[in-house]
Amino acid sequence: MIDTALDFGKIVVADLILSGDNALIIGMAAAGLAPELRKKAILYGMVIAAVLRIAFAVVATKLLGIPGILFVGSLLLFWVCWRLYTEIRDNVDEQAELALERAEDPNRGYTGKPTRTMASALLSITIADVSMSLDNVLAVAAIADGDTNMLIFGLGLAIVLMAFAATMIMKLLTHYPWISWLGLVVLLYVAGEMFYRGVFEASTGIGPMMGWIEGYEMGKGH
């Protein structure tokens, strides 16, 4: 029970801190549009991110049981941690907060002739969302570890937070940067646990698969 509560807590923290770059890209892409199109671009950007997260989650649940995938996933999650560290260091949350506020306010920021079309803005958002949605799904799937209810909760929370509380979250992370650092520690722990299992677990680890070591049964559900 305590472990389950801790895992839900990890998912909440991961969803919060991984929403910064998503909000920044959407806000910056929308800012170059005509004021009357900006809110539509932000809404469409959130919908695109939600659809991608659901699609990646379906794929992730099918793949995580394949031998060697946990190891590869752990390396990707370590890369996510490095990228998150650089974002915390560069105050991306503060930039995202300002970008969203400018994009949502027709009287702020660029108000001259639009510098891009809705189609080009959505293309930029979609390309960026592919990477960011994969980050989010990978982190949540690693924490959920096969628990479908937990995976659905994590993805549902991420989508709700993006759709209704993006600017508020950016304000929260800007004013309380320790939350981002806590999130980074949580993700590093998850990546480390995923790496350990990806090497040593009997059913999915590369060590037993390659015959280097004798595997051990670990993780939830074993």
PDB file of C-alpha atoms in Angstrom:
ATOM      1  CA  MET A   1       0.000   0.000   0.000  1.00  0.00           C
ATOM      2  CA  ILE A   2       2.789   2.404   0.928  1.00  0.00           C
ATOM      3  CA  ASP A   3       4.756   1.414  -2.185  1.00  0.00           C
ATOM      4  CA  THR A   4       1.694   2.076  -4.355  1.00  0.00           C
ATOM      5  CA  ALA A   5       1.164   5.502  -2.773  1.00  0.00           C
ATOM      6  CA  LEU A   6       4.837   6.335  -3.336  1.00  0.00           C
ATOM      7  CA  ASP A   7       4.577   5.299  -6.992  1.00  0.00           C
ATOM      8  CA  PHE A   8       1.522   7.510  -7.494  1.00  0.00           C
ATOM      9  CA  GLY A   9       3.490  10.345  -5.884  1.00  0.00           C
ATOM     10  CA  LYS A  10       6.412   9.729  -8.259  1.00  0.00           C
ATOM     11  CA  ILE A  11       4.041   9.913 -11.225  1.00  0.00           C
ATOM     12  CA  VAL A  12       2.569  13.229 -10.060  1.00  0.00           C
ATOM     13  CA  VAL A  13       6.055  14.734  -9.667  1.00  0.00           C
ATOM     14  CA  ALA A  14       7.189  13.367 -13.062  1.00  0.00           C
ATOM     15  CA  ASP A  15       4.116  14.791 -14.793  1.00  0.00           C
ATOM     16  CA  LEU A  16       4.690  18.196 -13.207  1.00  0.00           C
ATOM     17  CA  ILE A  17       8.343  18.609 -14.068  1.00  0.00           C
ATOM     18  CA  LEU A  18       8.150  17.123 -17.573  1.00  0.00           C
ATOM     19  CA  SER A  19       5.504  19.637 -18.654  1.00  0.00           C
ATOM     20  CA  GLY A  20       7.924  22.604 -18.793  1.00  0.00           C
ATOM     21  CA  ASP A  21       9.470  22.107 -22.233  1.00  0.00           C
ATOM     22  CA  ASN A  22       6.072  21.139 -23.641  1.00  0.00           C
ATOM     23  CA  ALA A  23       4.558  24.442 -22.458  1.00  0.00           C
ATOM     24  CA  LEU A  24       7.537  26.431 -23.743  1.00  0.00           C
ATOM     25  CA  ILE A  25       7.342  25.002 -27.286  1.00  0.00           C
ATOM     26  CA  ILE A  26       3.580  25.462 -27.519  1.00  0.00           C
ATOM     27  CA  GLY A  27       3.752  29.023 -26.155  1.00  0.00           C
ATOM     28  CA  MET A  28       6.596  30.074 -28.466  1.00  0.00           C
ATOM     29  CA  ALA A  29       4.965  28.530 -31.547  1.00  0.00           C
ATOM     30  CA  ALA A  30       1.647  30.223 -30.776  1.00  0.00           C
ATOM     31  CA  ALA A  31       3.275  33.614 -30.126  1.00  0.00           C
ATOM     32  CA  GLY A  32       4.110  34.130 -33.815  1.00  0.00           C
ATOM     33  CA  LEU A  33       0.481  33.781 -34.874  1.00  0.00           C
ATOM     34  CA  ALA A  34      -2.199  36.442 -35.158  1.00  0.00           C
ATOM     35  CA  PRO A  35      -3.652  37.130 -31.669  1.00  0.00           C
ATOM     36  CA  GLU A  36      -7.032  35.594 -32.528  1.00  0.00           C
ATOM     37  CA  LEU A  37      -5.363  32.293 -33.506  1.00  0.00           C
ATOM     38  CA  ARG A  38      -3.093  31.876 -30.484  1.00  0.00           C
ATOM     39  CA  LYS A  39      -5.556  30.235 -28.102  1.00  0.00           C
ATOM     40  CA  LYS A  40      -6.588  27.828 -30.852  1.00  0.00           C
ATOM     41  CA  ALA A  41      -2.936  26.890 -31.446  1.00  0.00           C
ATOM     42  CA  ILE A  42      -2.406  26.299 -27.716  1.00  0.00           C
ATOM     43  CA  LEU A  43      -5.544  24.121 -27.573  1.00  0.00           C
ATOM     44  CA  TYR A  44      -4.577  22.147 -30.690  1.00  0.00           C
ATOM     45  CA  GLY A  45      -1.055  21.725 -29.335  1.00  0.00           C
ATOM     46  CA  MET A  46      -2.426  20.240 -26.108  1.00  0.00           C
ATOM     47  CA  VAL A  47      -4.680  17.861 -28.081  1.00  0.00           C
ATOM     48  CA  ILE A  48      -1.751  16.716 -30.242  1.00  0.00           C
ATOM     49  CA  ALA A  49       0.343  16.064 -27.121  1.00  0.00           C
ATOM     50  CA  ALA A  50      -2.523  14.098 -25.533  1.00  0.00           C
ATOM     51  CA  VAL A  51      -3.019  11.901 -28.616  1.00  0.00           C
ATOM     52  CA  LEU A  52       0.723  11.205 -28.861  1.00  0.00           C
ATOM     53  CA  ARG A  53       0.918  10.230 -25.187  1.00  0.00           C
ATOM     54  CA  ILE A  54      -1.928   7.743 -25.589  1.00  0.00           C
ATOM     55  CA  ALA A  55      -0.364   6.256 -28.736  1.00  0.00           C
ATOM     56  CA  PHE A  56       3.074   5.936 -27.131  1.00  0.00           C
ATOM     57  CA  ALA A  57       1.533   4.400 -23.999  1.00  0.00           C
ATOM     58  CA  VAL A  58      -0.132   1.641 -26.047  1.00  0.00           C
ATOM     59  CA  VAL A  59       3.194   0.885 -27.734  1.00  0.00           C
ATOM     60  CA  ALA A  60       5.167   1.074 -24.468  1.00  0.00           C
ATOM     61  CA  THR A  61       2.951  -1.440 -22.670  1.00  0.00           C
ATOM     62  CA  LYS A  62       3.515  -3.906 -25.518  1.00  0.00           C
ATOM     63  CA  LEU A  63       7.280  -3.395 -25.663  1.00  0.00           C
ATOM     64  CA  LEU A  64       8.387  -3.282 -22.015  1.00  0.00           C
ATOM     65  CA  GLY A  65       8.140  -7.042 -21.620  1.00  0.00           C
ATOM     66  CA  ILE A  66      10.566  -7.711 -24.491  1.00  0.00           C
ATOM     67  CA  PRO A  67      14.054  -8.757 -23.317  1.00  0.00           C
ATOM     68  CA  GLY A  68      16.506  -5.868 -23.589  1.00  0.00           C
ATOM     69  CA  ILE A  69      13.870  -3.132 -23.829  1.00  0.00           C
ATOM     70  CA  LEU A  70      14.156  -2.183 -20.154  1.00  0.00           C
ATOM     71  CA  PHE A  71      17.897  -1.619 -20.610  1.00  0.00           C
ATOM     72  CA  VAL A  72      17.360   0.566 -23.689  1.00  0.00           C
ATOM     73  CA  GLY A  73      14.534   2.398 -21.915  1.00  0.00           C
ATOM     74  CA  SER A  74      16.756   3.115 -18.913  1.00  0.00           C
ATOM     75  CA  LEU A  75      19.378   4.726 -21.163  1.00  0.00           C
ATOM     76  CA  LEU A  76      16.668   6.883 -22.759  1.00  0.00           C
ATOM     77  CA  LEU A  77      15.405   7.851 -19.313  1.00  0.00           C
ATOM     78  CA  PHE A  78      18.934   8.841 -18.220  1.00  0.00           C
ATOM     79  CA  TRP A  79      19.023  11.075 -21.307  1.00  0.00           C
ATOM     80  CA  VAL A  80      15.675  12.580 -20.227  1.00  0.00           C
ATOM     81  CA  CYS A  81      17.238  13.274 -16.810  1.00  0.00           C
ATOM     82  CA  TRP A  82      20.192  15.044 -18.427  1.00  0.00           C
ATOM     83  CA  ARG A  83      17.897  17.148 -20.581  1.00  0.00           C
ATOM     84  CA  LEU A  84      15.774  17.987 -17.538  1.00  0.00           C
ATOM     85  CA  TYR A  85      18.908  19.040 -15.623  1.00  0.00           C
ATOM     86  CA  THR A  86      19.893  21.458 -18.413  1.00  0.00           C
ATOM     87  CA  GLU A  87      16.351  22.864 -18.455  1.00  0.00           C
ATOM     88  CA  ILE A  88      16.365  23.463 -14.689  1.00  0.00           C
ATOM     89  CA  ARG A  89      19.776  25.107 -14.990  1.00  0.00           C
ATOM     90  CA  ASP A  90      18.554  27.337 -17.843  1.00  0.00           C
ATOM     91  CA  ASN A  91      15.264  28.311 -16.093  1.00  0.00           C
ATOM     92  CA  VAL A  92      13.065  26.808 -18.819  1.00  0.00           C
ATOM     93  CA  ASP A  93      10.021  26.863 -16.514  1.00  0.00           C
ATOM     94  CA  GLU A  94      10.253  30.638 -16.185  1.00  0.00           C
ATOM     95  CA  GLN A  95      10.621  30.993 -19.959  1.00  0.00           C
ATOM     96  CA  ALA A  96       7.620  28.700 -20.476  1.00  0.00           C
ATOM     97  CA  GLU A  97       5.501  30.720 -18.051  1.00  0.00           C
ATOM     98  CA  LEU A  98       6.277  33.952 -19.922  1.00  0.00           C
ATOM     99  CA  ALA A  99       5.740  32.324 -23.343  1.00  0.00           C
ATOM    100  CA  LEU A 100       2.318  30.995 -22.386  1.00  0.00           C
ATOM    101  CA  GLU A 101       1.234  34.283 -20.809  1.00  0.00           C
ATOM    102  CA  ARG A 102       2.298  36.251 -23.916  1.00  0.00           C
ATOM    103  CA  ALA A 103       0.602  33.795 -26.260  1.00  0.00           C
ATOM    104  CA  GLU A 104      -2.659  33.826 -24.291  1.00  0.00           C
ATOM    105  CA  ASP A 105      -2.819  37.636 -24.036  1.00  0.00           C
ATOM    106  CA  PRO A 106      -3.647  39.331 -27.395  1.00  0.00           C
ATOM    107  CA  ASN A 107      -2.304  42.652 -26.097  1.00  0.00           C
ATOM    108  CA  ARG A 108       1.146  41.346 -25.180  1.00  0.00           C
ATOM    109  CA  GLY A 109       4.109  40.195 -27.199  1.00  0.00           C
ATOM    110  CA  TYR A 110       4.198  40.341 -30.984  1.00  0.00           C
ATOM    111  CA  THR A 111       1.045  41.916 -32.436  1.00  0.00           C
ATOM    112  CA  GLY A 112       2.178  42.899 -35.951  1.00  0.00           C
ATOM    113  CA  LYS A 113       1.759  40.870 -39.118  1.00  0.00           C
ATOM    114  CA  PRO A 114       1.768  37.145 -38.235  1.00  0.00           C
ATOM    115  CA  THR A 115       5.215  35.612 -38.727  1.00  0.00           C
ATOM    116  CA  ARG A 116       3.853  32.107 -39.349  1.00  0.00           C
ATOM    117  CA  THR A 117       0.708  30.226 -40.325  1.00  0.00           C
ATOM    118  CA  MET A 118      -1.370  27.985 -38.077  1.00  0.00           C
ATOM    119  CA  ALA A 119      -0.178  24.961 -40.084  1.00  0.00           C
ATOM    120  CA  SER A 120       3.515  25.780 -39.581  1.00  0.00           C
ATOM    121  CA  ALA A 121       2.955  26.442 -35.861  1.00  0.00           C
ATOM    122  CA  LEU A 122       1.179  23.101 -35.416  1.00  0.00           C
ATOM    123  CA  LEU A 123       3.925  21.316 -37.368  1.00  0.00           C
ATOM    124  CA  SER A 124       6.556  22.754 -35.005  1.00  0.00           C
ATOM    125  CA  ILE A 125       4.448  21.771 -31.997  1.00  0.00           C
ATOM    126  CA  THR A 126       3.886  18.234 -33.304  1.00  0.00           C
ATOM    127  CA  ILE A 127       7.581  17.610 -34.013  1.00  0.00           C
ATOM    128  CA  ALA A 128       8.529  18.807 -30.525  1.00  0.00           C
ATOM    129  CA  ASP A 129       5.634  16.909 -28.914  1.00  0.00           C
ATOM    130  CA  VAL A 130       6.871  13.589 -30.313  1.00  0.00           C
ATOM    131  CA  SER A 131      10.028  13.831 -28.215  1.00  0.00           C
ATOM    132  CA  MET A 132       8.356  15.306 -25.133  1.00  0.00           C
ATOM    133  CA  SER A 133       5.437  12.855 -25.140  1.00  0.00           C
ATOM    134  CA  LEU A 134       7.889   9.961 -25.407  1.00  0.00           C
ATOM    135  CA  ASP A 135       9.767  11.335 -22.364  1.00  0.00           C
ATOM    136  CA  ASN A 136       6.571  11.549 -20.324  1.00  0.00           C
ATOM    137  CA  VAL A 137       5.268   8.107 -21.317  1.00  0.00           C
ATOM    138  CA  LEU A 138       8.658   6.480 -20.708  1.00  0.00           C
ATOM    139  CA  ALA A 139       8.868   7.921 -17.180  1.00  0.00           C
ATOM    140  CA  VAL A 140       5.277   7.037 -16.276  1.00  0.00           C
ATOM    141  CA  ALA A 141       5.509   3.527 -17.791  1.00  0.00           C
ATOM    142  CA  ALA A 142       8.736   2.851 -15.874  1.00  0.00           C
ATOM    143  CA  ILE A 143       7.120   3.902 -12.586  1.00  0.00           C
ATOM    144  CA  ALA A 144       3.853   2.048 -13.298  1.00  0.00           C
ATOM    145  CA  ASP A 145       5.819  -1.126 -14.142  1.00  0.00           C
ATOM    146  CA  GLY A 146       2.941  -2.978 -15.769  1.00  0.00           C
ATOM    147  CA  ASP A 147       0.175  -1.570 -13.544  1.00  0.00           C
ATOM    148  CA  THR A 148      -2.425  -0.479 -16.111  1.00  0.00           C
ATOM    149  CA  ASN A 149      -4.436   1.605 -13.641  1.00  0.00           C
ATOM    150  CA  MET A 150      -1.323   3.511 -12.607  1.00  0.00           C
ATOM    151  CA  LEU A 151      -0.337   4.076 -16.249  1.00  0.00           C
ATOM    152  CA  ILE A 152      -3.808   5.406 -17.092  1.00  0.00           C
ATOM    153  CA  PHE A 153      -3.707   7.676 -14.030  1.00  0.00           C
ATOM    154  CA  GLY A 154      -0.300   9.057 -15.007  1.00  0.00           C
ATOM    155  CA  LEU A 155      -1.216   9.783 -18.602  1.00  0.00           C
ATOM    156  CA  GLY A 156      -4.646  11.142 -17.678  1.00  0.00           C
ATOM    157  CA  LEU A 157      -3.065  13.476 -15.123  1.00  0.00           C
ATOM    158  CA  ALA A 158      -0.475  14.687 -17.649  1.00  0.00           C
ATOM    159  CA  ILE A 159      -3.203  15.481 -20.177  1.00  0.00           C
ATOM    160  CA  VAL A 160      -5.402  17.281 -17.606  1.00  0.00           C
ATOM    161  CA  LEU A 161      -2.457  19.319 -16.313  1.00  0.00           C
ATOM    162  CA  MET A 162      -1.485  20.358 -19.841  1.00  0.00           C
ATOM    163  CA  ALA A 163      -5.023  21.264 -20.810  1.00  0.00           C
ATOM    164  CA  PHE A 164      -6.141  23.185 -17.726  1.00  0.00           C
ATOM    165  CA  ALA A 165      -3.153  24.143 -15.597  1.00  0.00           C
ATOM    166  CA  ALA A 166      -0.073  24.648 -17.805  1.00  0.00           C
ATOM    167  CA  THR A 167       0.514  28.297 -16.876  1.00  0.00           C
ATOM    168  CA  MET A 168      -0.196  27.631 -13.186  1.00  0.00           C
ATOM    169  CA  ILE A 169       2.310  24.755 -13.143  1.00  0.00           C
ATOM    170  CA  MET A 170       4.978  26.941 -14.726  1.00  0.00           C
ATOM    171  CA  LYS A 171       4.373  29.594 -12.045  1.00  0.00           C
ATOM    172  CA  LEU A 172       4.620  26.927  -9.334  1.00  0.00           C
ATOM    173  CA  LEU A 173       7.895  25.512 -10.672  1.00  0.00           C
ATOM    174  CA  THR A 174       9.328  29.007 -11.192  1.00  0.00           C
ATOM    175  CA  HIS A 175       8.575  30.080  -7.622  1.00  0.00           C
ATOM    176  CA  TYR A 176       9.536  26.753  -6.024  1.00  0.00           C
ATOM    177  CA  PRO A 177      12.501  25.387  -8.034  1.00  0.00           C
ATOM    178  CA  TRP A 178      13.142  22.707  -5.402  1.00  0.00           C
ATOM    179  CA  ILE A 179      10.159  20.814  -6.879  1.00  0.00           C
ATOM    180  CA  SER A 180      12.058  20.463 -10.160  1.00  0.00           C
ATOM    181  CA  TRP A 181      15.188  19.256  -8.367  1.00  0.00           C
ATOM    182  CA  LEU A 182      13.092  16.757  -6.381  1.00  0.00           C
ATOM    183  CA  GLY A 183      11.586  15.553  -9.645  1.00  0.00           C
ATOM    184  CA  LEU A 184      15.034  15.107 -11.154  1.00  0.00           C
ATOM    185  CA  VAL A 185      16.088  12.957  -8.184  1.00  0.00           C
ATOM    186  CA  VAL A 186      12.929  10.860  -8.562  1.00  0.00           C
ATOM    187  CA  LEU A 187      13.556  10.310 -12.271  1.00  0.00           C
ATOM    188  CA  LEU A 188      17.206   9.416 -11.652  1.00  0.00           C
ATOM    189  CA  TYR A 189      16.068   6.828  -9.103  1.00  0.00           C
ATOM    190  CA  VAL A 190      13.529   5.393 -11.563  1.00  0.00           C
ATOM    191  CA  ALA A 191      16.134   5.314 -14.352  1.00  0.00           C
ATOM    192  CA  GLY A 192      18.639   3.587 -12.056  1.00  0.00           C
ATOM    193  CA  GLU A 193      16.099   0.968 -10.973  1.00  0.00           C
ATOM    194  CA  MET A 194      15.100   0.427 -14.609  1.00  0.00           C
ATOM    195  CA  PHE A 195      18.774   0.040 -15.600  1.00  0.00           C
ATOM    196  CA  TYR A 196      19.387  -2.506 -12.821  1.00  0.00           C
ATOM    197  CA  ARG A 197      16.386  -4.568 -13.857  1.00  0.00           C
ATOM    198  CA  GLY A 198      17.315  -4.187 -17.523  1.00  0.00           C
ATOM    199  CA  VAL A 199      20.653  -5.805 -16.793  1.00  0.00           C
ATOM    200  CA  PHE A 200      19.897  -8.383 -14.099  1.00  0.00           C
ATOM    201  CA  GLU A 201      16.226  -9.408 -14.270  1.00  0.00           C
ATOM    202  CA  ALA A 202      15.825 -13.017 -15.430  1.00  0.00           C
ATOM    203  CA  SER A 203      12.945 -12.454 -17.846  1.00  0.00           C
ATOM    204  CA  THR A 204      13.942  -9.125 -19.453  1.00  0.00           C
ATOM    205  CA  GLY A 205      17.575  -8.381 -18.497  1.00  0.00           C
ATOM    206  CA  ILE A 206      20.340  -8.339 -21.078  1.00  0.00           C
ATOM    207  CA  GLY A 207      22.744 -10.098 -18.670  1.00  0.00           C
ATOM    208  CA  PRO A 208      20.821 -13.391 -18.503  1.00  0.00           C
ATOM    209  CA  MET A 209      19.759 -13.025 -22.144  1.00  0.00           C
ATOM    210  CA  MET A 210      23.397 -12.832 -23.283  1.00  0.00           C
ATOM    211  CA  GLY A 211      24.472 -15.542 -20.839  1.00  0.00           C
ATOM    212  CA  TRP A 212      26.783 -13.180 -18.922  1.00  0.00           C
ATOM    213  CA  ILE A 213      25.119 -13.654 -15.532  1.00  0.00           C
ATOM    214  CA  GLU A 214      22.434 -15.677 -13.837  1.00  0.00           C
ATOM    215  CA  GLY A 215      19.250 -13.638 -13.668  1.00  0.00           C
ATOM    216  CA  TYR A 216      17.150 -12.768 -10.640  1.00  0.00           C
ATOM    217  CA  GLU A 217      13.376 -12.381 -10.427  1.00  0.00           C
ATOM    218  CA  MET A 218      12.597  -8.812  -9.361  1.00  0.00           C
ATOM    219  CA  GLY A 219       9.996  -6.107  -9.618  1.00  0.00           C
ATOM    220  CA  LYS A 220       6.273  -5.922  -9.077  1.00  0.00           C
ATOM    221  CA  GLY A 221       4.242  -8.850 -10.112  1.00  0.00           C
ATOM    222  CA  HIS A 222       7.081 -11.392  -9.654  1.00  0.00           C
TER     223      HIS A 222
END
